[in-house]
CSV table of C-alpha atoms in Angstrom, one decimal:
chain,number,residue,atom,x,y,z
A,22,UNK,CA,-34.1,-23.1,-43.6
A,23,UNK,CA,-32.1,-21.8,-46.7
A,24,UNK,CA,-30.3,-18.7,-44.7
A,25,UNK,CA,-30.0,-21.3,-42.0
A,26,UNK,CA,-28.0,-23.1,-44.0
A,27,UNK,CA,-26.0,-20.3,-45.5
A,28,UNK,CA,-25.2,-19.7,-42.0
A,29,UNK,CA,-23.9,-22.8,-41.3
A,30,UNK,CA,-21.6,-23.1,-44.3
A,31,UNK,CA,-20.3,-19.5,-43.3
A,32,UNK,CA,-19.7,-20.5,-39.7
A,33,UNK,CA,-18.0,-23.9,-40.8
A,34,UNK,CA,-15.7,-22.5,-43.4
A,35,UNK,CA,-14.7,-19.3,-40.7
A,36,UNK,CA,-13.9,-22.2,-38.8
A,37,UNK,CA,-12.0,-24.0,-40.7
A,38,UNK,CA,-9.7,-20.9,-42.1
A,39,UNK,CA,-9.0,-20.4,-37.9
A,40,UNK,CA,-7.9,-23.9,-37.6
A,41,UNK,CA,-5.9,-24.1,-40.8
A,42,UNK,CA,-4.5,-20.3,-39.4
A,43,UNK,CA,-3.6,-21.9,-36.1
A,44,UNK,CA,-2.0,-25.2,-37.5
A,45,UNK,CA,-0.3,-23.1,-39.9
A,46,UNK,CA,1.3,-21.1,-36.9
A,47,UNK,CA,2.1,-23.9,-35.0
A,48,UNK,CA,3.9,-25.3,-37.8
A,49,UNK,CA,6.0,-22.3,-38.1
A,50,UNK,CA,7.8,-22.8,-34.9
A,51,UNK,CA,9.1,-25.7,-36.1
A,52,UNK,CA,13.1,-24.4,-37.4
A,53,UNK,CA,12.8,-26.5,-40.2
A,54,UNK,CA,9.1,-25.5,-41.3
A,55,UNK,CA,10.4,-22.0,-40.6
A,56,UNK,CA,13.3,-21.3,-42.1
A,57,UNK,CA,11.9,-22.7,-45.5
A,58,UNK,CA,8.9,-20.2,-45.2
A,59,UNK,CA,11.6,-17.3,-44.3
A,60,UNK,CA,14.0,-18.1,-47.0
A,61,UNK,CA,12.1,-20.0,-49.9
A,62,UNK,CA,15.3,-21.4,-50.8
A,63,UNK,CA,13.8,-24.4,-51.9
A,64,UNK,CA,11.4,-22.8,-54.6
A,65,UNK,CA,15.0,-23.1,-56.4
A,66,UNK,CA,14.5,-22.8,-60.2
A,67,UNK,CA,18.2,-23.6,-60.8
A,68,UNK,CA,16.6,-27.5,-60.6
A,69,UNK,CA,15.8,-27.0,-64.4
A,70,UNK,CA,17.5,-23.6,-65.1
A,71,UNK,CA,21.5,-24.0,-66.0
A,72,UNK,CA,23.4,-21.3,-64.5
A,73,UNK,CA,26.4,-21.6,-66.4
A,74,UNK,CA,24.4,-20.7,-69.8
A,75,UNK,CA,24.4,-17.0,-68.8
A,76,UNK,CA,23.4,-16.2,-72.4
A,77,UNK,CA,19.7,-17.2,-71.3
A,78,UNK,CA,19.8,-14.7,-68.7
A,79,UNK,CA,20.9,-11.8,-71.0
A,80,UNK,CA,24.5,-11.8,-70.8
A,81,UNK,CA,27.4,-11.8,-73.9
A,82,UNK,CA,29.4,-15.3,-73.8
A,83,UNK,CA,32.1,-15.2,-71.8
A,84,UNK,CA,30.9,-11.5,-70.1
A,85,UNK,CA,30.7,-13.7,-66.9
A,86,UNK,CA,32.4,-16.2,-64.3
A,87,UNK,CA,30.8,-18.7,-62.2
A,88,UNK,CA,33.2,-19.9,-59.7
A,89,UNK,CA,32.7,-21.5,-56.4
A,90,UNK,CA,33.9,-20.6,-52.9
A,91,UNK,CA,34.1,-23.0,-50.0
A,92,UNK,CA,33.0,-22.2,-46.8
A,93,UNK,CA,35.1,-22.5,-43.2
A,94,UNK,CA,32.0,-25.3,-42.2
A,95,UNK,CA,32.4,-27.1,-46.0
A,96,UNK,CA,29.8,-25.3,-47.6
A,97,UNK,CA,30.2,-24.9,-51.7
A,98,UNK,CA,28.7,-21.1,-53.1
A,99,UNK,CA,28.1,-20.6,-56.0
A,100,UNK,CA,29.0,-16.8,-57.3
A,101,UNK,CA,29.2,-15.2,-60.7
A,102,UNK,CA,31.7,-12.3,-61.6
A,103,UNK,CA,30.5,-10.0,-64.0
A,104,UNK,CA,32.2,-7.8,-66.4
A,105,UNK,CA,30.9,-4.6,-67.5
A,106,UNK,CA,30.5,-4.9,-71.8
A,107,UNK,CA,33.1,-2.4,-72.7
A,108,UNK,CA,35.6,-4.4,-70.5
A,109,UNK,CA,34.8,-7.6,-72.0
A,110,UNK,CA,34.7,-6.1,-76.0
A,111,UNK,CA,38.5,-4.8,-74.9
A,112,UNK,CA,39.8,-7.6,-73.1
A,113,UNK,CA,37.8,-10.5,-73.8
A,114,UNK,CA,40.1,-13.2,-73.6
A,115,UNK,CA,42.8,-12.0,-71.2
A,116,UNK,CA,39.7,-11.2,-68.8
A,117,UNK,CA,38.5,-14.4,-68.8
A,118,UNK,CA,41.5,-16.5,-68.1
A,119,UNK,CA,42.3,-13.7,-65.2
A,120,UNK,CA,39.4,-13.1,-63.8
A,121,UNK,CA,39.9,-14.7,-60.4
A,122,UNK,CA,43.4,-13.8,-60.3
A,123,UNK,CA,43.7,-9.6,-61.2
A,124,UNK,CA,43.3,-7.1,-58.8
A,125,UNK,CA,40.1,-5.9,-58.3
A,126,UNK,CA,38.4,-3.2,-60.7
A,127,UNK,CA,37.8,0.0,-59.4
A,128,UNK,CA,34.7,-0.3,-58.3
A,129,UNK,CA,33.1,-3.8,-57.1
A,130,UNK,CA,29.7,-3.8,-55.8
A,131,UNK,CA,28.6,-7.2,-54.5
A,132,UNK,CA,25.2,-8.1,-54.6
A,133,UNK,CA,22.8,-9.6,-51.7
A,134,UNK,CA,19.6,-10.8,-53.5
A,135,UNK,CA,16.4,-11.2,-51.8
A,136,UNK,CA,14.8,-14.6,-50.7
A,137,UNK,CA,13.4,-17.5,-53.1
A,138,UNK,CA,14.7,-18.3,-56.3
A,139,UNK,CA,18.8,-18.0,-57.3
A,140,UNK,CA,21.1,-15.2,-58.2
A,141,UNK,CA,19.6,-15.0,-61.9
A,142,UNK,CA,16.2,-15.3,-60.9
A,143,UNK,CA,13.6,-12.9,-62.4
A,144,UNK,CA,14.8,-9.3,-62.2
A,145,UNK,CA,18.0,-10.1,-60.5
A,146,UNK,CA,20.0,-9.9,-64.1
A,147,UNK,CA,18.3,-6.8,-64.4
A,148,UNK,CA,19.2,-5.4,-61.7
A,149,UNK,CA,22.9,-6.5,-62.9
A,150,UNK,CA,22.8,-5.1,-65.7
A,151,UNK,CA,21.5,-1.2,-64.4
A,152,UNK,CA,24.9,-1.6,-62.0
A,153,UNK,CA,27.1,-2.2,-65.4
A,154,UNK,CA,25.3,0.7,-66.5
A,155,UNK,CA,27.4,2.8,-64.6
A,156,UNK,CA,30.8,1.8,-65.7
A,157,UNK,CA,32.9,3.9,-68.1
A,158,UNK,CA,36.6,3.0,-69.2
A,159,UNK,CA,37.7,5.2,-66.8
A,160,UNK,CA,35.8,3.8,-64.1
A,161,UNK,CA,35.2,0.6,-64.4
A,162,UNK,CA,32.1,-1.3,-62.4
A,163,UNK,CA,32.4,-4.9,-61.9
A,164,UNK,CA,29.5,-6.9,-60.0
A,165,UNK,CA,29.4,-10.4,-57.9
A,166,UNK,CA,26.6,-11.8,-57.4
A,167,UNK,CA,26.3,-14.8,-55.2
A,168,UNK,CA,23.5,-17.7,-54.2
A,169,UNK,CA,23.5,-18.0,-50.2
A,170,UNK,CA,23.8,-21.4,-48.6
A,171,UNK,CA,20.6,-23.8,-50.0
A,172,UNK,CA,19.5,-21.4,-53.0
A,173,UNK,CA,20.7,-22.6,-56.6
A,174,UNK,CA,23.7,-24.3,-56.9
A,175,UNK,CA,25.2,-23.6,-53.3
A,176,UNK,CA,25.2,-26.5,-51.1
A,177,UNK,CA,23.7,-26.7,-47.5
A,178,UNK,CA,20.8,-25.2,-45.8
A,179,UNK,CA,20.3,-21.3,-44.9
A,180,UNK,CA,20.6,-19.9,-41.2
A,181,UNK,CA,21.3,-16.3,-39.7
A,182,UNK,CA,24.5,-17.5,-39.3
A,183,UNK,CA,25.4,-19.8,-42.4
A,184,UNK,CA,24.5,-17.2,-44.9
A,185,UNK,CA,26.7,-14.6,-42.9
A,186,UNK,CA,29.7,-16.8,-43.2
A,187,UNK,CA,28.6,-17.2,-46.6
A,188,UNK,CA,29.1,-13.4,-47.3
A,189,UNK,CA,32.2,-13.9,-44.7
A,190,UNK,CA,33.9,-16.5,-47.1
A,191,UNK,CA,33.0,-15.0,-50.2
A,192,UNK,CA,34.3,-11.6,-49.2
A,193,UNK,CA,37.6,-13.0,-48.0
A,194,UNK,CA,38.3,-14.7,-51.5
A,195,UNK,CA,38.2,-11.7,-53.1
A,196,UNK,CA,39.7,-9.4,-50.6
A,197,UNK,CA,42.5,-11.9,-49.9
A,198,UNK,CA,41.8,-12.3,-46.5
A,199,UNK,CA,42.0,-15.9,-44.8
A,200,UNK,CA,39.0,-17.5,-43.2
A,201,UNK,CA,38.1,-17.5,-39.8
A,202,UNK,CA,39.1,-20.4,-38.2
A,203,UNK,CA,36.2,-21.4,-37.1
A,204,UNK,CA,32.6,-20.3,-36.6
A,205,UNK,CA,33.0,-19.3,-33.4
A,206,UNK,CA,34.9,-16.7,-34.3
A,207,UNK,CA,31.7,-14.7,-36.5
A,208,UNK,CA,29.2,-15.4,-33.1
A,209,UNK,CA,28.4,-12.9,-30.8
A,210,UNK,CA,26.0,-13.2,-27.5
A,211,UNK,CA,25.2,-9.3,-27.5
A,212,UNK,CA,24.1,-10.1,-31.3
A,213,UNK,CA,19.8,-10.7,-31.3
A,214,UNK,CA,17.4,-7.3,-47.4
A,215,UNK,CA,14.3,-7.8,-48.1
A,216,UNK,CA,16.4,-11.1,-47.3
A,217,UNK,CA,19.6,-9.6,-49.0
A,218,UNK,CA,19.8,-6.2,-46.6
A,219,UNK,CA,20.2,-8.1,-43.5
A,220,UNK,CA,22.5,-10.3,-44.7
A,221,UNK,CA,24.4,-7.4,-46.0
A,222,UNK,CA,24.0,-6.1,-42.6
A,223,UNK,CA,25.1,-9.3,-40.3
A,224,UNK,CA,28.5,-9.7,-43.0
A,225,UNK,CA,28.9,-5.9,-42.2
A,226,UNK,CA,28.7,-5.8,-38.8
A,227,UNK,CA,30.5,-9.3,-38.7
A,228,UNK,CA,33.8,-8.6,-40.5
A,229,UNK,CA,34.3,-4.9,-39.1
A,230,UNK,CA,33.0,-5.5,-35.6
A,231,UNK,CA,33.9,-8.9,-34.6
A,232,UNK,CA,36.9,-9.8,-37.1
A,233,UNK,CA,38.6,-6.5,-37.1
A,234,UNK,CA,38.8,-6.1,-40.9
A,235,UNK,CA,38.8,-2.7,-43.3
A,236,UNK,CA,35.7,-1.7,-44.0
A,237,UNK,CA,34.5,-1.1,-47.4
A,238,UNK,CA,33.1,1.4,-49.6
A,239,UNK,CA,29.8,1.8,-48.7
A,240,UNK,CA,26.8,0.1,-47.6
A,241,UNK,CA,23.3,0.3,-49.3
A,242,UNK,CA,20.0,-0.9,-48.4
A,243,UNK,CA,17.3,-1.3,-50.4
A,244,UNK,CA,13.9,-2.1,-48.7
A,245,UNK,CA,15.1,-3.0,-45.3
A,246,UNK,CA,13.6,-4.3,-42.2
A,247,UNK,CA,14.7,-3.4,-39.0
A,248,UNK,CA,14.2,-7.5,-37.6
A,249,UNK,CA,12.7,-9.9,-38.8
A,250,UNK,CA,10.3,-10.3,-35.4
A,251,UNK,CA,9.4,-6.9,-36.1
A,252,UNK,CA,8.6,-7.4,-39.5
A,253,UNK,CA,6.4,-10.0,-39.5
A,254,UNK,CA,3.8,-7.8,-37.5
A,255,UNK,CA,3.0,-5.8,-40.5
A,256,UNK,CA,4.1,-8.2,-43.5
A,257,UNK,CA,1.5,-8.7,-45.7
A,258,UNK,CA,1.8,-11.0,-48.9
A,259,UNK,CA,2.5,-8.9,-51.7
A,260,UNK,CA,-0.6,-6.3,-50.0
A,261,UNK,CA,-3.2,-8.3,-50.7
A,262,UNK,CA,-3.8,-9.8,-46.9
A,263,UNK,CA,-4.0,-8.3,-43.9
A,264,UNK,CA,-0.7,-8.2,-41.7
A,265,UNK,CA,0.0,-12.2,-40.9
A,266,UNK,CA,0.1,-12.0,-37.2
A,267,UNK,CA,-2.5,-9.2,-36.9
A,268,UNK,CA,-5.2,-11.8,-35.7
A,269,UNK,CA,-2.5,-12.4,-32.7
A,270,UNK,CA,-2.5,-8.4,-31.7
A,271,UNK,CA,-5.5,-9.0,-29.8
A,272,UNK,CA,-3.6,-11.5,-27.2
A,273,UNK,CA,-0.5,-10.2,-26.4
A,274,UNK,CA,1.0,-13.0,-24.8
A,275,UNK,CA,0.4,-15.3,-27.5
A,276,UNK,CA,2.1,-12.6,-29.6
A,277,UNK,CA,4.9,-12.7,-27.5
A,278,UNK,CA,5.3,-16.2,-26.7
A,279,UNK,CA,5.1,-16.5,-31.1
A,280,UNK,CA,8.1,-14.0,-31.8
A,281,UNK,CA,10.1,-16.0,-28.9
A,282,UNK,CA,10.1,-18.7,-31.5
A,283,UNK,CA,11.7,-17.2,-33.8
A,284,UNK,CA,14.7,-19.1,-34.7
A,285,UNK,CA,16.4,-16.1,-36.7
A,286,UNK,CA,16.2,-12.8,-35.7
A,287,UNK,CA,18.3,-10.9,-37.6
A,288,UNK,CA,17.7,-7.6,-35.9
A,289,UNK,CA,19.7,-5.5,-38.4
A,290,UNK,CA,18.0,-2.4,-36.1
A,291,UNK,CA,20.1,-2.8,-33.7
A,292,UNK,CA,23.6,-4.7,-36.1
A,293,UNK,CA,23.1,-0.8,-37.8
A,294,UNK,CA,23.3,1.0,-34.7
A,295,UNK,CA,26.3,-0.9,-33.4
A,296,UNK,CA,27.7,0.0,-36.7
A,297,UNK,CA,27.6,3.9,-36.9
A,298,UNK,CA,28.7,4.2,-33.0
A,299,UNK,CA,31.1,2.0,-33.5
A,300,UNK,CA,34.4,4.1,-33.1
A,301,UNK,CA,37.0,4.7,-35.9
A,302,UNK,CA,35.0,3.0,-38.1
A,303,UNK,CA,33.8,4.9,-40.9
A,304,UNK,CA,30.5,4.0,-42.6
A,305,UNK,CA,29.0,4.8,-46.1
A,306,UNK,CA,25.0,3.9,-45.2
A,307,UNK,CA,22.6,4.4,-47.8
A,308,UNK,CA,18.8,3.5,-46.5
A,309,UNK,CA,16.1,3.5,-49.8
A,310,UNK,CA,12.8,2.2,-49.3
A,311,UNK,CA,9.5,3.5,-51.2
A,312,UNK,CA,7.0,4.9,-49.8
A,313,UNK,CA,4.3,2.5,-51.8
A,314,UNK,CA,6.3,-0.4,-51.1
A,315,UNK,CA,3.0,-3.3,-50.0
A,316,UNK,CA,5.4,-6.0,-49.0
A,317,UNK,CA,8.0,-4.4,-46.5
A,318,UNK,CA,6.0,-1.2,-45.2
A,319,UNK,CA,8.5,2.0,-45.5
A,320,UNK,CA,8.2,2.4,-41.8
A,321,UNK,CA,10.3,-0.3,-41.3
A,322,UNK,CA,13.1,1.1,-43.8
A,323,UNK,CA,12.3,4.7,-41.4
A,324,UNK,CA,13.1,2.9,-38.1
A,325,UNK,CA,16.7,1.3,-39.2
A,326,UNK,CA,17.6,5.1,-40.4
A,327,UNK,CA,16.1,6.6,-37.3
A,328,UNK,CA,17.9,4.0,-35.4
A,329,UNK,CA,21.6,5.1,-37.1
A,330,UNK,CA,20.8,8.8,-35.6
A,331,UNK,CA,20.7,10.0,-39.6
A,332,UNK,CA,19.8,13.7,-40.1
A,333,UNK,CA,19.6,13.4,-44.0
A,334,UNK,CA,16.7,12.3,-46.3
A,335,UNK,CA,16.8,12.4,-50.2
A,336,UNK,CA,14.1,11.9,-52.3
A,337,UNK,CA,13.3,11.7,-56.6
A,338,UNK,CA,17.2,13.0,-58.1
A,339,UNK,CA,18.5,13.3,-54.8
A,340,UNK,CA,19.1,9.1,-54.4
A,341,UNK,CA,20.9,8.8,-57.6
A,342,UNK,CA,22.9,11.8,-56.7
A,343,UNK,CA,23.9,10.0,-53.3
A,344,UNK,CA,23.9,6.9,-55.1
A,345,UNK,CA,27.0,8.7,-57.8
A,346,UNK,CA,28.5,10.3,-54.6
A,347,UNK,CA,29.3,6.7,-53.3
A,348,UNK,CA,30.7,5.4,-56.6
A,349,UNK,CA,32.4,8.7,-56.8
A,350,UNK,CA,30.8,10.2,-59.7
């Protein structure tokens, strides 16, 4: 009667996982329910974190901007411009009253965080912080970072497209460029980081491709995915589940009929491809992705560089060389 019992309990709570699996799913293919599970913007800490007190995060007063950019649909982004240290110690209070108005440093790299949180989340100021790093007088390295559509302070909710014009809008401020005219004009039919890489990607392909504008210095992925269909067949929550659909590899068509739900694709596979064919337009790509990496399995990094037709793999010194080889180092 006892393992009876035991039996029972097993078979009801195997039971109840499947159903709370399958609800779960069916929830997802709701746009709603599934762009908050794809983006997390709404596990926003900027609710009781202040963004303009960049001294919390690690930074010197006045060593960085917030400013706001306005979208061609009316969005508000949030963005901060940050100033290497040796910059700031020189020209502290000229910099600051000019900051959105000088021409830009030599180097600016523009960051495209990941999903959840805001742009000073975590490691993010970190991460800042190791780009500063490589800024002399000589060659100075200034950084923008920016919170998409929905995360932090940035008003509206997140989309494939939103968060491209995003990037689109932020990039045109500080280029000079105009905005498109309308939203048409960044959509595509042919078209099908972490959260950051393929936005990176979409703005690339969007403002060279599609908007005919100069290209910039280089491109650089870190742990990238080739789509986000194709991801989700082997995403596994920080590696301590099994791959989320891999129940579904069993019946195929259910598979299928699963990833025709989902609402953003963002095939950066295929956005990369485009890219490096494209002709006259020269491209800077740098793919990194480690090899122990339980979120985002390195194959998925392998397949967007296989995809560009890329003959060269560096590994250990050999990044930060190509990494200084970009910056011109």
């Amino acid at each position: 009667m006892a393992s009876g019992g035991w039996f029972q309990r097993l078979y009801w709570t195997v039971a109840g996982l499947g159903l709370a699996y399958v609800l779960g799913l069916a929830a997802l293919t709701h746009s709603t329910v599934q762009r908050n599970a794809t983006y997390l913007h709404n596990a926003n800490p900027a609710v009781w974190q202040d963004l303009s007190d960049v001294e919390s995060f690690g930074f010197l007063p006045g060593q960085v901007t917030p400013f706001t950019v306005k979208t061609v649909d009316n969005e508000t982004i949030f963005a901060w411009h940050i100033l290497p240290a040796h910059v700031y110690k020189e020209h502290r209070d000229e910099l600051v009253q000019q900051v959105n108005n000088s021409p830009l440093p030599a180097t600016l790299i523009v960051s495209f965080h990941g999903n959840a949180g805001h742009l000073a989340s975590a490691f993010r100021p970190g991460q800042y912080q190791n780009l500063l790093g490589l800024s002399t007088p000589s060659r100075p390295v200034h950084v923008i970072a920016f919170d998409y559509r929905g995360f932090g302070l940035s008003t509206g909710s997140p989309s494939e497209e939103g968060v491209t014009l995003d990037a689109i809008a932020l990039l045109s401020q500080i280029t000079g460029h105009t905005l498109p005219t309308s939203i048409v004009d960044l959509t595509n039919p042919v078209l099908q980081s972490s959260l950051g890489t393929f936005v990176s990607t979409s703005f690339y392909h969007a403002w060279t491709l599609q908007l005919r504008r100069p290209p910039f210095k280089g491109l650089v992925l870190l742990a990238s995915f080739s789509s986000l269909t194709k991801l989700l067949d082997s995403y596994s929550i920080k590696g301590l589940t099994p791959p989320l659909l891999s129940p579904l590899a069993v019946y195929p068509p259910a598979l299928a009929w699963l990833h025709r739900q989902i609402v953003d694709k963002w095939d950066t596979a295929t956005r990369l491809s485009e890219l490096v064919t494209a002709k006259d337009l020269p491209l800077d790509l740098t793919i990194m992705h480690a090899t122990d990496d339980v979120e985002i399995p390195w194959p998925e990094g392998w397949e967007n560089w296989r995809r560009c037709g890329h003959n060269k793999i560096a590994i250990g010194e050999g990044v930060k060389v190509a990494l200084l080889r970009l910056l011109d180092y």
